[in-house]
PDB file of C-alpha atoms in Angstrom:
ATOM      1  CA  LYS A  12      50.894  47.462 249.351  1.00 85.00           C
ATOM      2  CA  GLY A  13      49.519  50.843 248.283  1.00 93.00           C
ATOM      3  CA  LEU A  14      50.693  53.240 245.589  1.00 94.00           C
ATOM      4  CA  VAL A  15      52.883  55.124 248.054  1.00 90.00           C
ATOM      5  CA  GLU A  16      54.708  51.925 248.959  1.00 91.00           C
ATOM      6  CA  PHE A  17      55.135  51.022 245.298  1.00 93.00           C
ATOM      7  CA  ALA A  18      56.545  54.490 244.553  1.00 89.00           C
ATOM      8  CA  GLU A  19      58.910  54.359 247.497  1.00 84.00           C
ATOM      9  CA  SER A  20      60.084  50.948 246.309  1.00 85.00           C
ATOM     10  CA  GLY A  21      60.761  52.289 242.821  1.00 83.00           C
ATOM     11  CA  VAL A  22      57.949  50.298 241.201  1.00 90.00           C
ATOM     12  CA  PHE A  23      55.920  52.549 238.902  1.00 89.00           C
ATOM     13  CA  ILE A  24      54.420  50.126 236.371  1.00 91.00           C
ATOM     14  CA  GLY A  25      53.415  46.500 236.177  1.00 94.00           C
ATOM     15  CA  PRO A  26      50.471  44.200 236.812  1.00 96.00           C
ATOM     16  CA  GLU A  27      50.391  44.775 240.584  1.00 96.00           C
ATOM     17  CA  VAL A  28      50.317  48.545 240.096  1.00 96.00           C
ATOM     18  CA  GLU A  29      47.618  48.281 237.437  1.00 97.00           C
ATOM     19  CA  ASN A  30      45.483  46.003 239.633  1.00 97.00           C
ATOM     20  CA  LEU A  31      45.737  48.463 242.523  1.00 97.00           C
ATOM     21  CA  VAL A  32      44.888  51.449 240.320  1.00 97.00           C
ATOM     22  CA  ASN A  33      41.872  49.508 239.034  1.00 97.00           C
ATOM     23  CA  GLN A  34      40.729  48.923 242.629  1.00 97.00           C
ATOM     24  CA  TYR A  35      41.002  52.643 243.391  1.00 96.00           C
ATOM     25  CA  VAL A  36      39.702  54.138 240.144  1.00 97.00           C
ATOM     26  CA  ASN A  37      36.959  51.768 238.958  1.00 97.00           C
ATOM     27  CA  PRO A  38      34.540  52.616 241.807  1.00 97.00           C
ATOM     28  CA  LEU A  39      34.972  56.284 240.884  1.00 97.00           C
ATOM     29  CA  ILE A  40      34.321  55.541 237.207  1.00 96.00           C
ATOM     30  CA  ASP A  41      31.160  53.712 238.288  1.00 96.00           C
ATOM     31  CA  GLN A  42      30.044  57.020 239.833  1.00 97.00           C
ATOM     32  CA  ASN A  43      30.401  58.715 236.409  1.00 96.00           C
ATOM     33  CA  ILE A  44      33.202  61.102 237.365  1.00 97.00           C
ATOM     34  CA  ASP A  45      34.614  63.371 234.692  1.00 96.00           C
ATOM     35  CA  GLN A  46      37.619  64.654 236.646  1.00 97.00           C
ATOM     36  CA  LEU A  47      40.043  62.954 239.009  1.00 97.00           C
ATOM     37  CA  VAL A  48      42.428  65.057 241.100  1.00 94.00           C
ATOM     38  CA  LEU A  49      45.653  63.388 242.212  1.00 93.00           C
ATOM     39  CA  GLY A  50      45.879  64.389 245.869  1.00 87.00           C
ATOM     40  CA  CYS A  51      49.208  62.838 246.837  1.00 85.00           C
ATOM     41  CA  THR A  52      52.714  63.749 245.726  1.00 81.00           C
ATOM     42  CA  HIS A  53      53.339  60.097 244.863  1.00 86.00           C
ATOM     43  CA  TYR A  54      50.378  59.650 242.506  1.00 91.00           C
ATOM     44  CA  PRO A  55      51.742  61.561 239.483  1.00 89.00           C
ATOM     45  CA  LEU A  56      54.322  58.781 239.201  1.00 89.00           C
ATOM     46  CA  PHE A  57      51.429  56.557 238.137  1.00 94.00           C
ATOM     47  CA  ILE A  58      49.577  59.075 235.963  1.00 93.00           C
ATOM     48  CA  ASP A  59      49.854  57.034 232.752  1.00 93.00           C
ATOM     49  CA  THR A  60      48.313  53.975 234.401  1.00 96.00           C
ATOM     50  CA  ILE A  61      45.677  56.069 236.170  1.00 97.00           C
ATOM     51  CA  GLN A  62      44.700  57.800 232.918  1.00 96.00           C
ATOM     52  CA  ALA A  63      44.565  54.472 231.066  1.00 96.00           C
ATOM     53  CA  VAL A  64      42.254  52.992 233.702  1.00 96.00           C
ATOM     54  CA  ALA A  65      40.116  56.143 233.972  1.00 97.00           C
ATOM     55  CA  GLY A  66      39.726  56.426 230.218  1.00 96.00           C
ATOM     56  CA  GLN A  67      39.695  59.379 227.848  1.00 94.00           C
ATOM     57  CA  GLY A  68      36.417  60.714 229.265  1.00 95.00           C
ATOM     58  CA  VAL A  69      38.071  61.554 232.576  1.00 97.00           C
ATOM     59  CA  ASP A  70      40.483  64.461 233.046  1.00 97.00           C
ATOM     60  CA  VAL A  71      43.237  63.407 235.442  1.00 96.00           C
ATOM     61  CA  ILE A  72      44.456  66.522 237.233  1.00 95.00           C
ATOM     62  CA  ASP A  73      47.988  66.552 238.601  1.00 91.00           C
ATOM     63  CA  SER A  74      48.430  69.169 241.333  1.00 85.00           C
ATOM     64  CA  ALA A  75      52.248  68.926 241.222  1.00 82.00           C
ATOM     65  CA  GLU A  76      52.651  71.930 238.919  1.00 83.00           C
ATOM     66  CA  ALA A  77      50.575  74.132 241.229  1.00 87.00           C
ATOM     67  CA  VAL A  78      52.588  72.956 244.232  1.00 86.00           C
ATOM     68  CA  ALA A  79      55.842  73.669 242.374  1.00 87.00           C
ATOM     69  CA  ARG A  80      54.655  77.192 241.467  1.00 92.00           C
ATOM     70  CA  ARG A  81      53.720  77.878 245.098  1.00 94.00           C
ATOM     71  CA  THR A  82      57.080  76.529 246.291  1.00 92.00           C
ATOM     72  CA  LYS A  83      58.859  78.844 243.852  1.00 93.00           C
ATOM     73  CA  ASP A  84      56.785  81.798 245.121  1.00 95.00           C
ATOM     74  CA  ILE A  85      57.769  81.035 248.718  1.00 96.00           C
ATOM     75  CA  LEU A  86      61.445  80.655 247.818  1.00 93.00           C
ATOM     76  CA  MET A  87      61.385  83.943 245.924  1.00 93.00           C
ATOM     77  CA  THR A  88      59.574  85.760 248.750  1.00 95.00           C
ATOM     78  CA  GLN A  89      62.151  84.464 251.222  1.00 93.00           C
ATOM     79  CA  LYS A  90      64.917  85.471 248.779  1.00 91.00           C
ATOM     80  CA  ILE A  91      66.364  81.958 248.719  1.00 89.00           C
ATOM     81  CA  PHE A  92      65.430  81.032 245.139  1.00 88.00           C
ATOM     82  CA  ARG A  93      68.566  80.204 243.146  1.00 81.00           C
ATOM     83  CA  THR A  94      68.815  80.736 239.408  1.00 79.00           C
ATOM     84  CA  GLU A  95      72.449  79.922 238.647  1.00 77.00           C
ATOM     85  CA  THR A  96      72.958  76.707 236.739  1.00 70.00           C
ATOM     86  CA  LYS A  97      76.729  76.299 237.031  1.00 71.00           C
ATOM     87  CA  ASN A  98      77.453  72.746 238.201  1.00 69.00           C
ATOM     88  CA  PRO A  99      73.918  71.962 239.406  1.00 65.00           C
ATOM     89  CA  TYR A 100      73.499  68.946 241.638  1.00 69.00           C
ATOM     90  CA  ILE A 101      71.031  67.368 244.008  1.00 71.00           C
ATOM     91  CA  LYS A 102      72.074  66.428 247.535  1.00 76.00           C
ATOM     92  CA  ILE A 103      69.818  63.930 249.289  1.00 78.00           C
ATOM     93  CA  TYR A 104      70.011  62.808 252.903  1.00 82.00           C
ATOM     94  CA  SER A 105      68.142  59.700 253.984  1.00 79.00           C
ATOM     95  CA  THR A 106      67.861  57.198 256.777  1.00 83.00           C
ATOM     96  CA  GLY A 107      66.130  54.794 254.382  1.00 77.00           C
ATOM     97  CA  ASP A 108      67.303  51.757 252.519  1.00 79.00           C
ATOM     98  CA  GLU A 109      70.214  52.716 250.229  1.00 77.00           C
ATOM     99  CA  LYS A 110      69.320  50.277 247.430  1.00 78.00           C
ATOM    100  CA  ILE A 111      65.689  51.415 247.265  1.00 79.00           C
ATOM    101  CA  LEU A 112      66.589  55.105 247.347  1.00 79.00           C
ATOM    102  CA  LYS A 113      69.166  54.725 244.581  1.00 78.00           C
ATOM    103  CA  ASN A 114      66.576  52.936 242.442  1.00 77.00           C
ATOM    104  CA  VAL A 115      63.913  55.588 243.007  1.00 79.00           C
ATOM    105  CA  VAL A 116      66.255  58.554 242.491  1.00 77.00           C
ATOM    106  CA  SER A 117      67.741  57.116 239.304  1.00 75.00           C
ATOM    107  CA  LYS A 118      64.236  56.574 237.878  1.00 73.00           C
ATOM    108  CA  LEU A 119      62.870  59.967 238.913  1.00 75.00           C
ATOM    109  CA  PHE A 120      65.822  62.047 237.776  1.00 70.00           C
ATOM    110  CA  PHE A 121      67.000  59.801 234.917  1.00 65.00           C
ATOM    111  CA  VAL A 122      70.578  59.950 236.217  1.00 64.00           C
ATOM    112  CA  GLU A 123      73.192  57.668 237.636  1.00 62.00           C
ATOM    113  CA  ILE A 124      73.853  58.149 241.336  1.00 63.00           C
ATOM    114  CA  ASN A 125      77.082  59.777 242.562  1.00 59.00           C
ATOM    115  CA  ASN A 126      78.069  61.020 239.109  1.00 56.00           C
ATOM    116  CA  GLY A 127      78.438  64.660 240.102  1.00 54.00           C
ATOM    117  CA  GLN A 128      74.734  65.380 239.616  1.00 58.00           C
ATOM    118  CA  VAL A 129      73.255  63.484 242.531  1.00 64.00           C
ATOM    119  CA  GLU A 130      74.892  62.872 245.889  1.00 65.00           C
ATOM    120  CA  LEU A 131      73.251  60.533 248.376  1.00 66.00           C
ATOM    121  CA  ASN A 132      74.166  60.671 252.048  1.00 66.00           C
ATOM    122  CA  PHE A 133      72.840  58.063 254.440  1.00 64.00           C
ATOM    123  CA  ILE A 134      72.609  59.039 258.077  1.00 60.00           C
TER     124      ILE A 134
END
């Protein structure tokens, strides 16, 4: 199992995750890196473990904020960026496993599923 599989299973911490992060990061530390760029959308979910393994001498760079800014720019350019906040909700469609998706969504958004904030539709 890799970090992507852990994330998609809703497992973000624990000994298995830490062991895997050690396998990925320690060879880089041995090369005396001072910066580590997270190049996958799943990796920021493990940033605390990655930073702990990398140590204080390594800057862990999360590209998610830059991606979010670019996404906002595209939405604004296309005039489809929405700013109203009345009754906000998230609607998710998936062909995946319902139990796993509910677990991941509840952890990522800190909400209960189907409570008016998050609607899951399985197709």
